[in-house]
Amino acid sequence: MSVSEPVLLSAAEVEAALEALADLVTDAELGRWRTANLGRKSRLSLALRSLGRRPVEERAAAGRFLNQAKGKLERGFRDRRAALKAERTRALRPLDVSLPGRPLPRGGLHPITLTERAVVAAFASMGFHVIEGPEVETEYYNFEALRIPADHPAREAMDTFYLEGAEETPLLLRTHTSPNQIRFMERQTPPIRVIAPGRTYRNEATDATHEWMITQTEVLAVDEGLTLAHLKGALYEFARRMFGEDRTIRFRCDYFPFVEPGVEVAVSSPRGWIEILGAGMVHPEILRNMGYDPEIYTGFAAGLGVERIAMLRYGIRDIRRFYENDLRFLRQF
Ligand code: YSA
């Protein structure tokens, strides 16, 4: 009795069979494909059955190849059958254009964005326009131009994050929006009335009223004859628009190297006073450095903390809620 040659199956044959699947449409065509490629008399089955007749050293590799080919062909068949079924289901249920629309889920604005917009709107209605500046700053704009030299204690309260690889001119994440004052005055001449909203960063331990990333809004006005009374008037008007008539506002002295005199504003809350901003009259030395004559021009400036304002507006007790990304919290705004 003669021993027949083993049946061989090539990778090209397997690929060709898989490609042919794309042209099959009916159940009958699918069935014929399955019989031809996976049935008992298919070349795959014959090749598997005749494995034992192959030279011993080829068997392991040939077996692996045939098993992989079988897996590919079976997966290809199942996928094509599922795709055809899905197509048929879609065809049976065509688009019903008379079906009433269903509401799409809608996103909302973050409470800090809402509050920032309210802050901007309040100052815009008082004649201020919006400017922007970089979040990555040099030490010159963030500190030195604002009269905060390297050894000044104010630097400690404003420790921040430095960028790697910029040793010669260190670059840092700005600790406040006040660098915008310098950047704007360098380029413009009075009269000036601008606000600069944006993110600021501090390397600081967080608690219920302190975050390491803060949204501030800088306010700057420079003109002839501006006094502390104008600053106080603008800030009281702002607080009235932001919190209504009934909130008690505390206005008292504070120190910032870039103003003289300096003030801070706090707002009453069930938990006590919450400081919302620092402010003051622009220091005459800064005006002079910007090329303005401080005998003619005076200015006032402020830096507002938007998260603290949002806490007061919405009655939020812990500032950390804003950036935890808990949708149960964020959906309430
Ligand atoms: C002062 C005088 C000017 O002429 C202009 C601006 C300023 C403000 C100054 N640049 C500054 O940043 N002062 S501050 O450190 O006291 O911050 C201002 C406000 O930002 C605070 O009143 C507070 O509302 C908010 N803030 C600061 N650090 C914070 C913070 N809010 C939450 N977490 C922090 N870590």
Coordinates of C-alpha atoms and ligand atoms in Angstrom, one line a residue:
M1 CA 0.0 0.0 0.0
S2 CA 1.5 3.4 -1.0
V3 CA 1.7 6.2 1.6
S4 CA 0.3 9.4 0.2
E5 CA 2.2 12.7 0.4
P6 CA 1.2 15.0 3.3
V7 CA -1.2 17.8 2.5
L8 CA 0.5 21.3 2.8
L9 CA -1.3 24.6 3.4
S10 CA 0.5 27.8 2.6
A11 CA 0.2 31.2 4.4
A12 CA -0.9 32.7 1.0
E13 CA -3.8 30.3 0.8
V14 CA -4.9 31.3 4.3
E15 CA -4.7 35.0 3.4
A16 CA -6.7 34.5 0.2
A17 CA -9.4 32.7 2.2
L18 CA -9.6 35.5 4.7
E19 CA -9.8 38.1 1.9
A20 CA -12.6 36.2 0.2
L21 CA -14.8 36.6 3.3
A22 CA -15.4 40.3 2.5
D23 CA -17.3 39.4 -0.6
L24 CA -19.7 37.0 1.1
V25 CA -23.3 38.3 1.6
T26 CA -25.8 35.4 1.9
D27 CA -26.0 32.6 4.5
A28 CA -25.5 30.1 1.7
E29 CA -22.2 31.8 0.7
L30 CA -21.0 31.8 4.2
G31 CA -21.9 28.1 4.6
R32 CA -20.0 27.2 1.5
W33 CA -17.0 29.2 2.6
R34 CA -17.0 27.4 6.0
T35 CA -17.2 23.9 4.4
A36 CA -14.4 24.8 2.0
N37 CA -12.0 26.3 4.5
L38 CA -12.9 24.7 7.9
G39 CA -14.9 21.5 6.9
R40 CA -13.7 17.9 7.2
K41 CA -12.5 17.8 3.7
S42 CA -10.9 21.3 3.7
R43 CA -7.2 21.6 3.0
L44 CA -6.8 22.8 6.6
S45 CA -8.3 19.6 8.0
L46 CA -6.4 17.4 5.6
A47 CA -3.2 19.2 6.4
L48 CA -3.8 18.7 10.2
R49 CA -4.6 15.0 9.7
S50 CA -1.6 14.4 7.6
L51 CA 0.8 16.1 10.0
G52 CA 2.0 12.7 11.2
R53 CA 3.3 11.9 7.8
R54 CA 5.6 14.9 7.7
P55 CA 9.3 14.6 8.7
V56 CA 9.7 14.6 12.5
E57 CA 11.7 17.8 12.5
E58 CA 9.0 19.8 10.6
R59 CA 6.0 18.6 12.7
A60 CA 6.2 21.0 15.6
A61 CA 6.5 24.2 13.4
A62 CA 3.9 22.9 10.9
G63 CA 1.5 22.1 13.8
R64 CA 1.8 25.6 15.3
F65 CA 1.3 27.2 11.9
L66 CA -1.8 25.1 11.2
N67 CA -3.4 25.8 14.6
Q68 CA -2.8 29.5 14.2
A69 CA -4.3 29.4 10.7
K70 CA -7.4 27.5 12.1
G71 CA -7.8 30.2 14.7
K72 CA -7.6 33.0 12.1
L73 CA -10.1 31.4 9.8
E74 CA -12.6 30.7 12.6
R75 CA -12.3 34.3 13.9
G76 CA -12.6 35.7 10.4
F77 CA -15.8 33.6 9.8
R78 CA -17.4 34.7 13.1
D79 CA -16.6 38.4 12.5
R80 CA -18.0 38.3 9.0
R81 CA -21.2 36.5 10.2
A82 CA -21.7 39.1 13.0
A83 CA -21.1 42.0 10.6
L84 CA -23.7 40.7 8.1
K85 CA -26.2 40.1 11.0
A86 CA -25.8 43.7 12.2
E87 CA -26.2 45.1 8.7
R88 CA -29.4 43.1 8.3
T89 CA -30.8 44.3 11.7
R90 CA -30.1 47.9 10.6
A91 CA -31.8 47.4 7.3
L92 CA -34.9 46.0 9.1
R93 CA -35.1 49.0 11.4
P94 CA -34.5 52.0 9.1
L95 CA -34.1 55.5 10.5
D96 CA -37.5 56.8 11.7
V97 CA -37.4 60.5 11.0
S98 CA -40.8 61.0 12.8
L99 CA -39.4 59.8 16.1
P100 CA -39.4 62.7 18.6
G101 CA -35.9 63.9 19.6
R102 CA -34.4 62.8 22.9
P103 CA -32.3 65.3 25.0
L104 CA -28.6 64.9 24.6
P105 CA -26.5 65.0 27.8
R106 CA -25.1 68.5 28.2
G107 CA -21.9 69.6 29.8
G108 CA -21.6 72.7 32.0
L109 CA -19.1 75.3 32.9
H110 CA -16.8 74.7 35.9
P111 CA -17.7 76.9 38.9
I112 CA -14.3 78.6 38.7
T113 CA -14.9 79.5 35.0
L114 CA -18.4 80.8 36.0
T115 CA -16.9 82.9 38.8
E116 CA -14.0 84.2 36.7
R117 CA -16.5 85.3 34.0
A118 CA -18.6 87.1 36.7
V119 CA -15.4 88.9 38.0
V120 CA -14.5 89.9 34.4
A121 CA -18.0 91.1 33.7
A122 CA -18.1 93.2 36.9
F123 CA -14.8 95.0 36.0
A124 CA -15.7 95.2 32.3
S125 CA -18.8 97.2 33.3
M126 CA -16.6 99.6 35.1
G127 CA -14.6 100.3 32.0
F128 CA -11.7 97.7 32.4
H129 CA -10.6 95.6 29.4
V130 CA -9.1 92.1 29.5
I131 CA -5.4 91.3 28.9
E132 CA -3.4 88.1 29.2
G133 CA 0.1 87.1 30.1
P134 CA 2.2 83.9 30.2
E135 CA 1.9 81.4 33.0
V136 CA 5.6 80.6 32.7
E137 CA 7.5 83.6 33.9
T138 CA 11.0 84.9 34.6
E139 CA 12.1 85.9 38.1
Y140 CA 12.4 89.4 36.8
Y141 CA 8.7 89.8 36.0
N142 CA 7.4 87.7 38.8
F143 CA 9.6 89.2 41.5
E144 CA 12.3 91.7 40.8
A145 CA 10.3 94.2 38.7
L146 CA 7.8 94.1 41.5
R147 CA 10.4 95.1 44.1
I148 CA 10.8 91.6 45.5
P149 CA 14.5 91.0 45.4
A150 CA 16.0 87.5 45.9
D151 CA 16.5 87.9 49.7
H152 CA 13.0 89.4 50.4
P153 CA 10.8 87.5 52.9
A154 CA 7.9 87.8 50.4
R155 CA 9.6 85.2 48.2
E156 CA 9.1 82.6 50.9
A157 CA 5.3 83.1 50.9
M158 CA 5.5 82.8 47.1
D159 CA 7.6 79.7 46.7
T160 CA 6.8 78.1 43.4
F161 CA 7.7 75.5 40.8
Y162 CA 10.8 76.0 38.6
L163 CA 11.2 74.6 35.1
E164 CA 14.1 72.2 34.5
G165 CA 16.8 73.0 32.0
A166 CA 16.6 76.9 32.3
E167 CA 19.4 77.5 34.8
E168 CA 20.8 80.7 33.2
T169 CA 17.5 82.5 33.2
P170 CA 15.4 80.5 35.6
L171 CA 11.8 80.0 34.5
L172 CA 9.0 79.5 37.0
L173 CA 5.3 79.1 37.2
R174 CA 4.0 82.6 38.1
T175 CA 2.9 82.9 41.7
H176 CA 0.4 85.7 41.0
T177 CA -1.0 87.7 38.1
S178 CA 0.9 90.8 39.1
P179 CA 3.7 90.3 36.4
N180 CA 1.0 91.4 33.9
Q181 CA 1.1 94.9 35.5
I182 CA 4.8 95.2 34.4
R183 CA 4.3 93.6 31.0
F184 CA 1.5 95.9 30.2
M185 CA 3.0 99.2 31.5
E186 CA 6.2 98.5 29.6
R187 CA 4.3 98.7 26.4
Q188 CA 1.5 101.2 27.1
T189 CA 1.1 104.7 28.3
P190 CA -1.6 106.0 30.7
P191 CA -4.5 106.1 31.0
I192 CA -4.7 102.4 31.8
R193 CA -7.6 100.3 32.9
V194 CA -7.0 96.6 32.5
I195 CA -7.7 93.3 34.2
A196 CA -5.7 90.1 33.7
P197 CA -7.4 86.8 34.7
G198 CA -5.4 83.6 34.8
R199 CA -3.9 80.6 36.6
T200 CA -1.1 81.0 39.2
Y201 CA 0.8 78.4 41.2
R202 CA 2.4 78.1 44.6
N203 CA 4.4 75.4 46.3
E204 CA 2.2 75.3 49.3
A205 CA 0.5 72.8 51.6
T206 CA -3.2 72.7 50.9
D207 CA -6.0 73.1 53.4
A208 CA -9.7 74.3 53.4
T209 CA -8.8 77.8 52.1
H210 CA -5.4 77.2 50.3
E211 CA -4.8 75.5 47.0
W212 CA -1.5 75.1 45.1
M213 CA -3.1 76.2 41.8
I214 CA -5.1 79.4 42.1
T215 CA -7.0 81.5 39.6
Q216 CA -6.4 85.2 40.1
T217 CA -7.5 88.3 38.4
E218 CA -5.2 91.3 38.4
V219 CA -6.7 94.8 38.2
L220 CA -4.6 97.8 37.2
A221 CA -5.6 101.5 36.7
V222 CA -3.1 104.3 36.0
D223 CA -4.1 107.8 35.3
E224 CA -3.7 111.4 36.5
G225 CA -5.2 112.0 40.0
L226 CA -6.1 108.4 41.0
T227 CA -6.2 108.0 44.8
L228 CA -6.9 105.3 47.4
A229 CA -10.5 106.5 47.4
H230 CA -10.8 105.4 43.8
L231 CA -9.4 102.0 44.7
K232 CA -11.7 101.6 47.6
G233 CA -14.7 102.7 45.5
A234 CA -13.9 100.2 42.7
L235 CA -13.4 97.3 45.2
Y236 CA -16.6 98.1 47.1
E237 CA -18.5 98.3 43.9
F238 CA -17.0 95.0 42.7
A239 CA -17.9 93.3 46.1
R240 CA -21.5 94.7 45.9
R241 CA -21.9 93.2 42.4
M242 CA -20.4 89.9 43.4
F243 CA -22.0 89.3 46.8
G244 CA -25.0 91.6 46.9
E245 CA -25.7 94.5 49.3
D246 CA -25.8 92.5 52.6
R247 CA -22.3 91.0 52.8
T248 CA -20.0 92.7 55.2
I249 CA -16.7 93.7 53.7
R250 CA -13.5 94.3 55.7
F251 CA -10.9 96.7 54.2
R252 CA -7.6 96.9 56.1
C253 CA -3.9 97.6 55.8
D254 CA -1.6 95.0 54.4
Y255 CA 1.9 94.9 53.0
F256 CA 3.0 94.2 49.4
P257 CA 6.5 95.4 48.2
F258 CA 4.9 96.8 45.0
V259 CA 2.3 99.1 46.5
E260 CA 2.3 102.0 48.9
P261 CA 0.0 101.9 50.8
G262 CA -1.1 98.3 50.7
V263 CA -4.5 96.9 51.6
E264 CA -6.4 93.6 51.8
V265 CA -10.1 92.9 51.5
A266 CA -12.0 90.1 53.3
V267 CA -15.6 89.1 53.1
S268 CA -17.8 87.8 56.0
S269 CA -18.9 84.2 55.9
P270 CA -20.5 81.8 58.4
R271 CA -16.9 80.6 59.2
G272 CA -15.5 84.0 59.7
W273 CA -13.6 86.4 57.4
I274 CA -12.3 85.1 54.1
E275 CA -9.6 87.2 52.5
I276 CA -10.3 87.6 48.8
L277 CA -7.7 90.0 47.5
G278 CA -4.6 92.1 48.1
A279 CA -4.4 95.6 46.6
G280 CA -2.8 99.1 46.9
M281 CA -1.5 102.2 45.2
V282 CA 1.2 101.3 42.6
H283 CA 4.6 102.1 44.2
P284 CA 6.0 105.3 42.7
E285 CA 9.3 103.6 42.0
I286 CA 7.6 101.1 39.7
L287 CA 5.8 103.9 37.9
R288 CA 9.2 105.6 37.4
N289 CA 10.8 102.4 36.2
M290 CA 8.0 102.1 33.6
G291 CA 8.8 105.6 32.3
Y292 CA 5.8 107.3 33.9
D293 CA 6.3 110.5 36.0
P294 CA 4.9 109.6 39.5
E295 CA 4.3 113.4 40.1
I296 CA 1.7 113.3 37.3
Y297 CA 0.5 109.7 37.3
T298 CA -0.8 107.5 40.1
G299 CA -2.2 104.0 39.9
F300 CA -4.1 101.4 41.9
A301 CA -3.9 97.7 41.5
A302 CA -5.4 94.5 43.0
G303 CA -5.0 90.8 42.8
L304 CA -8.2 88.8 43.4
G305 CA -8.4 85.1 44.4
V306 CA -11.2 83.6 42.2
E307 CA -11.5 80.3 44.1
R308 CA -12.1 82.2 47.4
I309 CA -14.7 84.4 45.7
A310 CA -16.4 81.2 44.3
M311 CA -16.4 79.7 47.9
L312 CA -18.2 82.8 49.2
R313 CA -20.7 82.9 46.3
Y314 CA -21.7 79.3 46.4
G315 CA -21.2 78.6 50.1
I316 CA -18.4 76.0 49.6
R317 CA -16.5 75.2 52.8
D318 CA -13.4 73.5 51.3
I319 CA -11.5 75.0 48.4
R320 CA -10.1 71.5 47.4
R321 CA -13.6 70.4 46.2
F322 CA -13.1 72.6 43.0
Y323 CA -10.3 70.5 41.5
E324 CA -11.2 67.0 42.7
N325 CA -13.2 66.4 39.5
D326 CA -16.0 64.8 41.4
L327 CA -19.0 65.1 39.0
R328 CA -21.5 64.9 41.9
F329 CA -20.1 68.2 43.1
L330 CA -19.6 69.8 39.7
R331 CA -23.1 69.0 38.4
Q332 CA -24.6 71.3 41.0
F333 CA -23.5 74.5 39.3
Ligands
YSA1 C1 -1.4 93.1 45.8 C2 -1.2 94.4 45.4 C3 -1.4 94.8 44.1 O1 -1.1 96.1 43.8 C4 -1.8 93.9 43.2 C5 -1.9 92.6 43.5 C6 -1.8 92.2 44.8 C7 -2.0 90.8 45.2 C8 -0.7 90.0 45.2 N1 -0.1 89.8 43.9 C9 -1.0 88.6 45.8 O2 -0.9 87.6 45.1 N2 -1.4 88.6 47.0 S1 -1.9 87.3 47.9 O3 -0.8 86.4 48.0 O4 -2.4 87.8 49.1 O5 -3.0 86.7 47.0 C10 -4.1 87.4 46.6 C11 -5.3 86.6 46.7 O6 -5.2 85.4 46.1 C12 -5.6 86.2 48.2 O7 -6.3 87.3 48.9 C13 -6.5 85.0 48.0 O8 -7.8 85.4 47.7 C14 -5.9 84.4 46.8 N3 -4.9 83.4 47.2 C15 -3.5 83.5 47.4 N4 -3.0 82.4 47.7 C16 -3.9 81.4 47.7 C17 -5.1 82.1 47.4 N5 -6.3 81.4 47.3 C18 -6.3 80.1 47.6 N6 -5.2 79.4 47.9 C19 -4.0 80.0 48.0 N7 -2.9 79.3 48.2

